[in-house]
Amino acid sequence: MNHKKKTRIFVIDTSAILSGKPINLDNSIIITTPSVSNELKPGGKDYQTLQFLMEKGLYINSPSKDSVDKIKTISNKTGDLDRLSDADIDILALALDINADDKKDAVVLTDDYSIQNVANVVNIKFESISQRGITKSFIWSRRCPGCGRNFKENLKICPICGSATKNIVLGKKNIGKGGRDDR
Ligand SMILES: [Zn+2]
């Protein structure tokens, strides 16, 4: 390395996963905390989004206790503490830990205004998901593990062989540059 370019590390919160918008992992490092993954109910669609991201290389790390305490103290001063979940606090604390390494630059991906507000106060960079110009969303389908067929319809039981089907990500689809907003 002959220049001082820092490695950008995206820290994603629950809202980033719930948005269902694919996060491009190909050229970036993406990380979240165990508390975020614990907020998602196993078996649900959002948990499957998390599993999909983990298969693509999402890291899960816990923040240091020092950073958690620092974030709590600061968010108490800014009046955001009541609006932050433990998972939200962990996300901010993990970003602080990453920024302590001067070769790394944390960027929190979140649509949560309290997280953005505290991030601003402690000099953590953030980007909102809805303003990131993401123009693709996941295509969900149901797959039968018994006979291997895919169904577009939301069939819980395979009509061919009678096995229970599973939600799978088939791919991504364009949602248009205008940004159709489903919220
Ligand atoms: Zn089947």
XYZ file of C-alpha atoms and ligand atoms in Angstrom:
184
model
C 0.000 0.000 0.000
C 1.547 3.258 -1.089
C -1.340 5.494 -0.125
C -3.334 6.025 3.038
C -6.737 5.040 1.735
C -8.819 3.567 4.549
C -10.853 0.399 4.170
C -14.543 1.249 4.255
C -16.572 -1.053 6.453
C -20.356 -0.907 6.323
C -22.108 -1.564 9.618
C -25.712 -2.572 8.993
C -28.552 -2.296 11.501
C -31.913 -4.053 11.707
C -33.622 -1.473 9.462
C -31.075 -2.211 6.723
C -31.980 -5.893 6.825
C -35.730 -5.236 7.151
C -35.618 -2.971 4.083
C -35.158 -6.173 2.069
C -32.910 -4.197 -0.248
C -29.888 -6.164 -1.372
C -26.608 -4.782 -0.162
C -23.787 -5.249 -2.614
C -21.166 -7.273 -0.783
C -18.881 -7.829 -3.731
C -16.498 -4.927 -3.167
C -17.112 -4.057 0.442
C -16.841 -5.413 3.940
C -20.184 -5.588 5.738
C -20.628 -6.268 9.414
C -23.390 -6.428 12.010
C -23.749 -7.434 15.668
C -25.158 -10.569 17.358
C -27.900 -8.402 18.916
C -29.124 -7.425 15.431
C -29.292 -11.038 14.289
C -31.119 -11.874 17.561
C -33.830 -9.286 16.753
C -34.852 -11.338 13.718
C -37.162 -14.268 14.237
C -35.652 -17.545 12.960
C -37.598 -18.904 10.003
C -39.014 -15.518 9.022
C -38.287 -13.788 5.737
C -36.018 -11.189 7.377
C -33.976 -13.918 9.047
C -33.564 -15.514 5.626
C -32.310 -12.180 4.275
C -29.734 -12.227 7.093
C -28.733 -15.810 6.259
C -28.434 -14.864 2.591
C -26.123 -11.958 3.513
C -24.063 -14.251 5.783
C -23.603 -16.725 2.946
C -22.330 -13.787 0.866
C -19.790 -12.835 3.535
C -21.532 -10.696 6.178
C -19.481 -10.654 9.408
C -21.022 -10.669 12.889
C -18.993 -9.078 15.697
C -19.724 -7.851 19.214
C -18.745 -4.299 20.219
C -16.447 -3.607 23.182
C -18.063 -2.763 26.506
C -16.175 0.564 26.618
C -17.764 1.648 23.351
C -21.230 0.516 24.460
C -20.854 2.630 27.633
C -19.650 5.617 25.626
C -22.608 5.411 23.215
C -25.044 5.128 26.148
C -23.567 8.193 27.834
C -23.672 10.261 24.651
C -27.166 9.178 23.567
C -28.438 9.976 27.055
C -27.113 13.528 26.603
C -28.653 13.911 23.136
C -32.011 12.518 24.358
C -31.857 9.541 21.978
C -31.218 6.809 24.553
C -34.930 5.972 25.083
C -35.397 5.546 21.346
C -32.415 3.239 20.846
C -32.702 -0.519 21.295
C -29.760 -2.498 22.691
C -29.094 -3.613 19.114
C -29.007 0.038 17.941
C -26.488 0.889 20.694
C -24.342 -2.114 19.709
C -24.291 -0.978 16.062
C -22.994 2.469 17.031
C -20.484 0.966 19.508
C -19.182 -1.444 16.868
C -18.683 1.481 14.474
C -16.695 3.295 17.202
C -14.503 0.186 17.653
C -13.850 0.031 13.906
C -12.931 3.731 13.750
C -10.390 3.195 16.551
C -8.315 1.411 13.881
C -6.909 4.211 11.728
C -6.789 1.962 8.668
C -10.540 1.487 8.804
C -13.497 3.774 8.204
C -16.929 2.699 9.470
C -20.111 3.725 7.654
C -23.382 2.848 9.388
C -26.206 1.925 6.993
C -29.466 2.820 8.707
C -32.804 4.567 8.238
C -33.172 5.098 11.986
C -33.019 8.824 12.823
C -31.837 8.327 16.411
C -28.919 6.178 15.239
C -28.088 8.805 12.599
C -28.275 11.580 15.181
C -25.909 9.884 17.656
C -23.582 8.842 14.810
C -23.371 12.494 13.818
C -22.430 13.574 17.348
C -19.624 10.989 17.680
C -18.319 11.525 14.124
C -19.398 8.171 12.727
C -20.311 8.311 9.047
C -23.729 7.020 8.068
C -25.837 6.519 4.976
C -29.564 6.038 4.834
C -30.767 2.967 2.963
C -33.656 4.746 1.280
C -31.307 7.419 -0.103
C -28.683 5.030 -1.350
C -30.230 4.772 -4.783
C -30.656 1.030 -4.484
C -32.783 0.004 -7.432
C -33.089 -3.726 -6.919
C -35.046 -5.872 -4.501
C -35.023 -9.589 -3.796
C -37.261 -11.976 -5.698
C -38.723 -14.487 -3.259
C -39.999 -17.867 -4.292
C -40.988 -21.095 -2.594
C -38.965 -24.208 -3.193
C -39.985 -27.774 -2.465
C -37.086 -29.690 -0.838
C -38.867 -32.945 -1.756
C -39.027 -32.692 -5.526
C -36.970 -29.540 -6.145
C -39.728 -27.558 -7.862
C -40.023 -23.758 -7.460
C -43.391 -22.060 -7.072
C -44.209 -18.390 -7.614
C -47.383 -18.817 -5.598
C -47.091 -18.749 -1.812
C -47.763 -22.491 -1.452
C -46.879 -23.845 1.981
C -47.295 -27.473 0.829
C -46.017 -28.794 -2.503
C -49.026 -29.821 -4.660
C -46.859 -32.382 -6.487
C -45.284 -34.379 -3.655
C -46.840 -32.980 -0.470
C -43.596 -31.771 1.201
C -43.499 -28.493 3.174
C -41.960 -25.760 0.956
C -39.331 -23.168 1.974
C -38.824 -19.480 1.146
C -35.769 -18.934 -1.036
C -34.158 -15.965 -2.789
C -34.364 -16.578 -6.530
C -32.521 -13.442 -7.536
C -32.944 -9.694 -7.709
C -35.314 -7.532 -9.667
C -35.231 -3.906 -10.727
C -37.584 -1.683 -8.822
C -36.925 1.283 -11.108
C -34.808 4.413 -10.736
C -37.805 6.416 -9.559
C -37.520 4.378 -6.386
C -40.878 2.787 -5.790
C -41.170 2.998 -2.054
C -43.108 0.219 -0.381
C -43.017 1.600 3.133
Zn -42.507 -31.379 -4.177
